[in-house]
CSV table of N, CA and C in Angstrom, one decimal:
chain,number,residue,atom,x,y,z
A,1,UNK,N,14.4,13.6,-29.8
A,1,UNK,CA,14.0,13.8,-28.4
A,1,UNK,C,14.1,15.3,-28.0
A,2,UNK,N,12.9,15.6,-26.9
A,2,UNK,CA,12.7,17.2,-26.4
A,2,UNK,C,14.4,17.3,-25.3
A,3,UNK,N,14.5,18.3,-25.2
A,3,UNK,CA,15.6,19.2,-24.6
A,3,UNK,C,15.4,18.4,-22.8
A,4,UNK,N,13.8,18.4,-22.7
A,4,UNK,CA,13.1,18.1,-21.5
A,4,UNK,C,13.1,16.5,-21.0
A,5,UNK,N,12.6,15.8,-22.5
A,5,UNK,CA,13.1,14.3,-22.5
A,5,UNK,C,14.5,13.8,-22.4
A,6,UNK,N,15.6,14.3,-22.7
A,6,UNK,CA,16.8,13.8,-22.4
A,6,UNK,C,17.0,14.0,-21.2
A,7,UNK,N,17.0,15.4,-20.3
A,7,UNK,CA,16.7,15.7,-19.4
A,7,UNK,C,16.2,14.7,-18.0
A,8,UNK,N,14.9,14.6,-18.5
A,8,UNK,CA,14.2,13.0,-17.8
A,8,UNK,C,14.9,12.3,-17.8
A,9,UNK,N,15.6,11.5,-19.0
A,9,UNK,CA,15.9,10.4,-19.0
A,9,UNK,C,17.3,10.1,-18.4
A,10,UNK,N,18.2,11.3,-18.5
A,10,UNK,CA,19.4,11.4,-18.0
A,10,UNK,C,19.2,11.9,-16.8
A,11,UNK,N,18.9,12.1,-16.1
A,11,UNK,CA,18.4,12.4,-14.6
A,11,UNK,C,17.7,11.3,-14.5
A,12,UNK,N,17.2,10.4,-14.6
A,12,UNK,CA,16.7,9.6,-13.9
A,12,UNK,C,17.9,8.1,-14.4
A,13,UNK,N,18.8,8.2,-15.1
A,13,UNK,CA,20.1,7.5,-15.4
A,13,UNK,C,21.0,7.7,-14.0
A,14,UNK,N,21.0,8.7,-13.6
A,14,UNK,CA,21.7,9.3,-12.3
A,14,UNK,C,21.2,8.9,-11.4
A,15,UNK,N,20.0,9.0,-10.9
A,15,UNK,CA,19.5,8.6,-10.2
A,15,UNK,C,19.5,7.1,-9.8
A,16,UNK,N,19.6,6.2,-11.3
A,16,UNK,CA,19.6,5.1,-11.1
A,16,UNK,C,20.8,4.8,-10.2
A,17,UNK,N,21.5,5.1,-10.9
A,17,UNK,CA,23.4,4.6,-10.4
A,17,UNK,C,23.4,4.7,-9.1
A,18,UNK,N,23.2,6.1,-8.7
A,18,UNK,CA,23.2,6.5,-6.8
A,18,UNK,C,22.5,5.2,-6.1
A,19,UNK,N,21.3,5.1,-6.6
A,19,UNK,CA,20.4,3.8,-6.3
A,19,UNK,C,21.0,2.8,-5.8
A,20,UNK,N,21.7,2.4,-6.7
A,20,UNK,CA,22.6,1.1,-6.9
A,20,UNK,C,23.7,1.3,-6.1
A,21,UNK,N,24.4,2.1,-6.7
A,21,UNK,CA,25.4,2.5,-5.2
A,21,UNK,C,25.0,2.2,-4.1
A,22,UNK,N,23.9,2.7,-3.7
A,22,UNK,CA,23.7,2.5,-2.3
A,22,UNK,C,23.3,0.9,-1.7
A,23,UNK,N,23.1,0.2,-2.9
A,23,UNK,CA,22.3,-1.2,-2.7
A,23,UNK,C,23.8,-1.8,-2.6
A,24,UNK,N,24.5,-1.1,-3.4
A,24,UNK,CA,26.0,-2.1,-3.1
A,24,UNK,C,26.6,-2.0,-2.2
A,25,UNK,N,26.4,-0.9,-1.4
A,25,UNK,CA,27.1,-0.5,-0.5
A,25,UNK,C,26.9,-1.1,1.2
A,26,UNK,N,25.4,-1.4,0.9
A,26,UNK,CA,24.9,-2.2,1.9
A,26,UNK,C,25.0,-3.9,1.6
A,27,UNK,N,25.0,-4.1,0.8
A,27,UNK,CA,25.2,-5.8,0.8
A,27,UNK,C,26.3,-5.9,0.4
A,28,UNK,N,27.9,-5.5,-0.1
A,28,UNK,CA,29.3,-5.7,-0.1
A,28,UNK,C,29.8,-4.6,0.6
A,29,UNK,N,31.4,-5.4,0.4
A,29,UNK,CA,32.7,-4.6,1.2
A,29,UNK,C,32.8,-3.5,0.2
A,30,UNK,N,32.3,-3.5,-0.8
A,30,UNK,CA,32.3,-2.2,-1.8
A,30,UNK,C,32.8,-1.0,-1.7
A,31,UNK,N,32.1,-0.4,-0.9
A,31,UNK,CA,32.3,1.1,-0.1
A,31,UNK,C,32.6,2.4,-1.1
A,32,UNK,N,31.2,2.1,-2.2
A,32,UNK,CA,31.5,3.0,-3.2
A,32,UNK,C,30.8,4.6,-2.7
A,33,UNK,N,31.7,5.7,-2.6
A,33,UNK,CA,31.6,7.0,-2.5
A,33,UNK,C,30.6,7.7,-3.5
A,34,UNK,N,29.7,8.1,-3.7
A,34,UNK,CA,29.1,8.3,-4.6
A,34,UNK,C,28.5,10.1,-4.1
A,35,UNK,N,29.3,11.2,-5.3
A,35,UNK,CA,28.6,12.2,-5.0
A,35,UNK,C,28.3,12.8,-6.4
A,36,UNK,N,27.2,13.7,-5.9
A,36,UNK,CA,26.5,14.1,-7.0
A,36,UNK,C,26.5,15.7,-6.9
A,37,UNK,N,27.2,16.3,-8.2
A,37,UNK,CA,26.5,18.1,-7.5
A,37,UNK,C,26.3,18.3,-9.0
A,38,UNK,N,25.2,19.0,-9.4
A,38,UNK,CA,24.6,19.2,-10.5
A,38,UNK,C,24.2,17.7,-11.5
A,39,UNK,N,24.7,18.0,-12.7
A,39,UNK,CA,24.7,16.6,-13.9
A,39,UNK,C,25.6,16.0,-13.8
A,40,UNK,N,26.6,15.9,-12.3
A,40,UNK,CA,28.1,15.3,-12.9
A,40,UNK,C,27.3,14.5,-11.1
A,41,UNK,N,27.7,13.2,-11.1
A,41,UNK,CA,28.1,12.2,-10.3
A,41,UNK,C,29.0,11.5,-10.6
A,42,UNK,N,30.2,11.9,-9.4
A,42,UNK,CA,31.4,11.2,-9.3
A,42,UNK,C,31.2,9.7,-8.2
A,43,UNK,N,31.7,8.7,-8.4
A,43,UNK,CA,31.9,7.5,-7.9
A,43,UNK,C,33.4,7.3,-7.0
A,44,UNK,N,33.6,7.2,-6.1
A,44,UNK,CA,35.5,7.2,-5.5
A,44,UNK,C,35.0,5.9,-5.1
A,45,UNK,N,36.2,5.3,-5.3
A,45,UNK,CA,36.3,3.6,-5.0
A,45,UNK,C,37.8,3.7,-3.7
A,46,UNK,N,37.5,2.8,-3.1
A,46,UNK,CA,38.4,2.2,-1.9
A,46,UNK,C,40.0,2.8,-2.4
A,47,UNK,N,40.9,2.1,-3.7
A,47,UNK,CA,42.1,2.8,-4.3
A,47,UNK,C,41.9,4.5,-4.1
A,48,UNK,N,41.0,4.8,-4.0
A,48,UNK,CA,40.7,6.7,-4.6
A,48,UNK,C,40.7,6.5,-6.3
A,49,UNK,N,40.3,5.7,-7.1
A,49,UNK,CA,40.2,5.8,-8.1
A,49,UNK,C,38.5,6.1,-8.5
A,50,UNK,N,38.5,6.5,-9.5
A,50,UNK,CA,37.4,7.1,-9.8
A,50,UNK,C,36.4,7.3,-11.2
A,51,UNK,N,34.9,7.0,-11.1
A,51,UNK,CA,34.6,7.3,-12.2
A,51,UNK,C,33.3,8.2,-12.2
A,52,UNK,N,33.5,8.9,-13.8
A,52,UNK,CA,33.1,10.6,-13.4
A,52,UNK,C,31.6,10.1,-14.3
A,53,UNK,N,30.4,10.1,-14.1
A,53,UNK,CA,29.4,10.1,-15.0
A,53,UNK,C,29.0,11.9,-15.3
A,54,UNK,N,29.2,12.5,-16.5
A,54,UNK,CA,28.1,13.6,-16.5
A,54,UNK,C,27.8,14.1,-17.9
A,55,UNK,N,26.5,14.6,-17.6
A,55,UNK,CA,25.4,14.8,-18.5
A,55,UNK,C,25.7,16.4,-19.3
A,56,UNK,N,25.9,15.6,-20.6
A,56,UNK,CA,25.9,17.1,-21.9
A,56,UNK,C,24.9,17.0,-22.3
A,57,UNK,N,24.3,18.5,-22.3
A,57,UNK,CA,23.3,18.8,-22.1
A,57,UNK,C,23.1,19.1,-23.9
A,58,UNK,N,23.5,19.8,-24.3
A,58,UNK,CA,24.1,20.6,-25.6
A,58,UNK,C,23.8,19.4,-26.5
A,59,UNK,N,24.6,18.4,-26.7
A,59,UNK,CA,24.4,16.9,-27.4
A,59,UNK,C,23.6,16.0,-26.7
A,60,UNK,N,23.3,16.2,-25.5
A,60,UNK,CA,22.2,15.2,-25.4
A,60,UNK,C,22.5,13.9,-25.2
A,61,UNK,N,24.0,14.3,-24.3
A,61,UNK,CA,24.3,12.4,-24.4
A,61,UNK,C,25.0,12.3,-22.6
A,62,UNK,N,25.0,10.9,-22.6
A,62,UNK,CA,25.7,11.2,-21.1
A,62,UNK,C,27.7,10.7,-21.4
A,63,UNK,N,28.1,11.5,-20.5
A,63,UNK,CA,30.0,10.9,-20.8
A,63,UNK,C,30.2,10.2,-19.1
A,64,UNK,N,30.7,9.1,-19.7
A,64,UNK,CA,31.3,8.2,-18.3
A,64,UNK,C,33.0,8.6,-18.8
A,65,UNK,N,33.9,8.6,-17.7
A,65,UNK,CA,35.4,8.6,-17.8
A,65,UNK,C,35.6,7.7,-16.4
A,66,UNK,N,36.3,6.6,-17.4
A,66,UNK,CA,36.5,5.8,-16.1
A,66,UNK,C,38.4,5.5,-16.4
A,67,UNK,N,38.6,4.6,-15.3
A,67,UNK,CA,40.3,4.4,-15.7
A,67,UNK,C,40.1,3.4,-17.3
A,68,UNK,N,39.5,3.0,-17.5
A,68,UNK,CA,39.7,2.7,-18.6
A,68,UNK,C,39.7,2.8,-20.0
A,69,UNK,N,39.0,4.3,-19.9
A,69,UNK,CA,38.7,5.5,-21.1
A,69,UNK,C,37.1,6.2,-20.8
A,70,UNK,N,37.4,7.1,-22.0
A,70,UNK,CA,36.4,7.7,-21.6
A,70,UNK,C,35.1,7.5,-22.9
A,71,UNK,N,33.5,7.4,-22.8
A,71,UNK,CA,32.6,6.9,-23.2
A,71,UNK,C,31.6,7.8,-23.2
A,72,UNK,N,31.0,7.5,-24.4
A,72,UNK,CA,29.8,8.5,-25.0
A,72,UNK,C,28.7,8.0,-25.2
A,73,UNK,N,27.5,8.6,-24.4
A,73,UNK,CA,26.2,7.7,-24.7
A,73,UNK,C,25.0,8.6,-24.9
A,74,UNK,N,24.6,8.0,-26.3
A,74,UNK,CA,22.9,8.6,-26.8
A,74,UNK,C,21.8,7.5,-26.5
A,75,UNK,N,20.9,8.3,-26.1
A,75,UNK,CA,19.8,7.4,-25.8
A,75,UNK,C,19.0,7.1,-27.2
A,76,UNK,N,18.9,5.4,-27.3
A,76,UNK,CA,18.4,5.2,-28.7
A,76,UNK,C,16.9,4.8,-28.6
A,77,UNK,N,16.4,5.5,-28.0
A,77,UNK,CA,14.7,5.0,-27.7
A,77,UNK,C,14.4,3.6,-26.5
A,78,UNK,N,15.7,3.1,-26.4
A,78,UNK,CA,15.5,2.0,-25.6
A,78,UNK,C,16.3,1.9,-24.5
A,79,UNK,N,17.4,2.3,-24.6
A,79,UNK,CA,18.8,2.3,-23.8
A,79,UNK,C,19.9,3.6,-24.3
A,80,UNK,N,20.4,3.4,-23.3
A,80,UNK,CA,21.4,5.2,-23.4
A,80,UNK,C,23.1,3.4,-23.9
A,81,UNK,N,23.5,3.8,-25.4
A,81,UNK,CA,24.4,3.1,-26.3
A,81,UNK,C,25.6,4.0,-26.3
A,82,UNK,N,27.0,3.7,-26.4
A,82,UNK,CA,27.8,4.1,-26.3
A,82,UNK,C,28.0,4.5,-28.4
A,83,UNK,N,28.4,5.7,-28.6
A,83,UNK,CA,28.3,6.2,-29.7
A,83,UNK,C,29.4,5.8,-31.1
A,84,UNK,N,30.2,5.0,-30.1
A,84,UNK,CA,31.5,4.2,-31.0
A,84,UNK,C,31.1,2.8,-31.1
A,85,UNK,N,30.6,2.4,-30.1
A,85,UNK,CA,30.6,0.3,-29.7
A,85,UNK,C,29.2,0.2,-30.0
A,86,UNK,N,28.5,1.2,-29.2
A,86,UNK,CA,27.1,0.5,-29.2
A,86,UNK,C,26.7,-0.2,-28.1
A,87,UNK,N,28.2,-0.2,-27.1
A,87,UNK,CA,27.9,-0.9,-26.1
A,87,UNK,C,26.7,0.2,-25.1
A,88,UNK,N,25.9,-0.8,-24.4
A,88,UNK,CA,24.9,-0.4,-23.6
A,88,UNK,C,25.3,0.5,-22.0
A,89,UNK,N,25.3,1.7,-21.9
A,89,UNK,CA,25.3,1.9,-20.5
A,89,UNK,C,25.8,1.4,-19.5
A,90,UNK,N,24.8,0.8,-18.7
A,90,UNK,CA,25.0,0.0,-17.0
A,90,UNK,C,26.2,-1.2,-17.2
A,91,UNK,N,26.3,-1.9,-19.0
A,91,UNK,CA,27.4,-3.1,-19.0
A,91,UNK,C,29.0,-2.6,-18.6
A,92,UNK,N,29.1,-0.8,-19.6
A,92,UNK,CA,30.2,-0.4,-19.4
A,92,UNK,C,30.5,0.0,-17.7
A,93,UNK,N,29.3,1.0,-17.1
A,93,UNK,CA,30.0,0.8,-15.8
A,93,UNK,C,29.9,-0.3,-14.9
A,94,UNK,N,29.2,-1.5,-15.3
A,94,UNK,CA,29.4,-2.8,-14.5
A,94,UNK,C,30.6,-3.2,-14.8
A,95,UNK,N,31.4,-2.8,-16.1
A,95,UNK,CA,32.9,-3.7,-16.2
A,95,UNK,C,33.3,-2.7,-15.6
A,96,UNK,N,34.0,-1.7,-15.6
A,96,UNK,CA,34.5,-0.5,-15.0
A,96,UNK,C,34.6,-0.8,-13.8
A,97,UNK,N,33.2,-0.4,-13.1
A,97,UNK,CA,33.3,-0.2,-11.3
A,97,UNK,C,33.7,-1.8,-10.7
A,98,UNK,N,33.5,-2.8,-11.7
A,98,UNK,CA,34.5,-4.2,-11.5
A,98,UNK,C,35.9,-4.2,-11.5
A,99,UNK,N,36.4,-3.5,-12.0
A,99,UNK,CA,38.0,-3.7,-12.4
A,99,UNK,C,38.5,-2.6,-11.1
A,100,UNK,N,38.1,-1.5,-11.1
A,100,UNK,CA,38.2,-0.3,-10.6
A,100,UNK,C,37.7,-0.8,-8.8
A,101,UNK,N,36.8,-1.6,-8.4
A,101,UNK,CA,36.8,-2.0,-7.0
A,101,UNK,C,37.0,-3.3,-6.8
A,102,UNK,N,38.1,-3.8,-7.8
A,102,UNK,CA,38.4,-5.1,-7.2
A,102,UNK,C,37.3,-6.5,-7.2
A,103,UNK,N,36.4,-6.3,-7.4
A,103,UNK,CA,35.1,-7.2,-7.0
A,103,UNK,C,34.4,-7.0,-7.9
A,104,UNK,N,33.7,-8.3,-8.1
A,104,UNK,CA,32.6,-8.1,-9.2
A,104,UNK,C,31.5,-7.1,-8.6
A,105,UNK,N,30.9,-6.4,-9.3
A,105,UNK,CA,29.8,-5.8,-9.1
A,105,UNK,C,28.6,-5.6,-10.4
A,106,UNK,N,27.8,-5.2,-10.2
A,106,UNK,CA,26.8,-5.3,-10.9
A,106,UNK,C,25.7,-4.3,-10.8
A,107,UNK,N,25.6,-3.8,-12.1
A,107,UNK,CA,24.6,-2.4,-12.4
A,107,UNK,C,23.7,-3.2,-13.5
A,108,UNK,N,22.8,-2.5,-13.4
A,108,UNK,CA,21.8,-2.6,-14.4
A,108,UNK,C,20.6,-1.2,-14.5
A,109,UNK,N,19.9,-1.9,-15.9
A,109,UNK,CA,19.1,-0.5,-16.0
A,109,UNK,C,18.1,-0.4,-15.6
């Protein structure tokens, strides 16, 4: 993948999330904080606990740190995979921003 295509793809990964934030935010007590300044969007939940998504640019991958460790993801032509599990993106922060706001919630890609 071009320098330009990760780029794309990981900016519009960000974009997704904010998206969804804001859909959560409107139809639950959620009250997820979502800010963005450059490749880093931070998430603050109701506790002030927090989860950090941001984009390395260098490797080409995105890093989530959430309270429950932190996670590495390459886009494998289809989905941005976590580089140890293989787990998919949006499942890890849908468990995450679950545990972390008390309430189920739900991301997708």
């Amino acid at each position: 993948m071009t320098d330009q295509e990760y780029l794309d793809r990981a900016e519009g990964l960000l974009n997704r999330v904010e998206q969804q934030c804001d859909a959560i935010n409107e139809r639950t007590s959620a009250d997820i904080d979502n800010q963005r300044v450059g490749g880093m969007l931070t998430l603050v939940f109701g506790d002030d606990s927090q989860i950090v998504i941001n984009l390395q640019k260098p490797l080409q991958e995105v890093w989530l740190a959430a309270r429950s460790g932190g996670y590495h993801y390459k886009y494998d032509g289809s989905a941005w995979r976590d580089t140890k599990s293989d787990e998919e993106f949006f499942a890890r922060l849908t468990t995450s921003a679950t545990e972390q706001a008390g309430m189920a919630l739900a991301f997708t890609p």
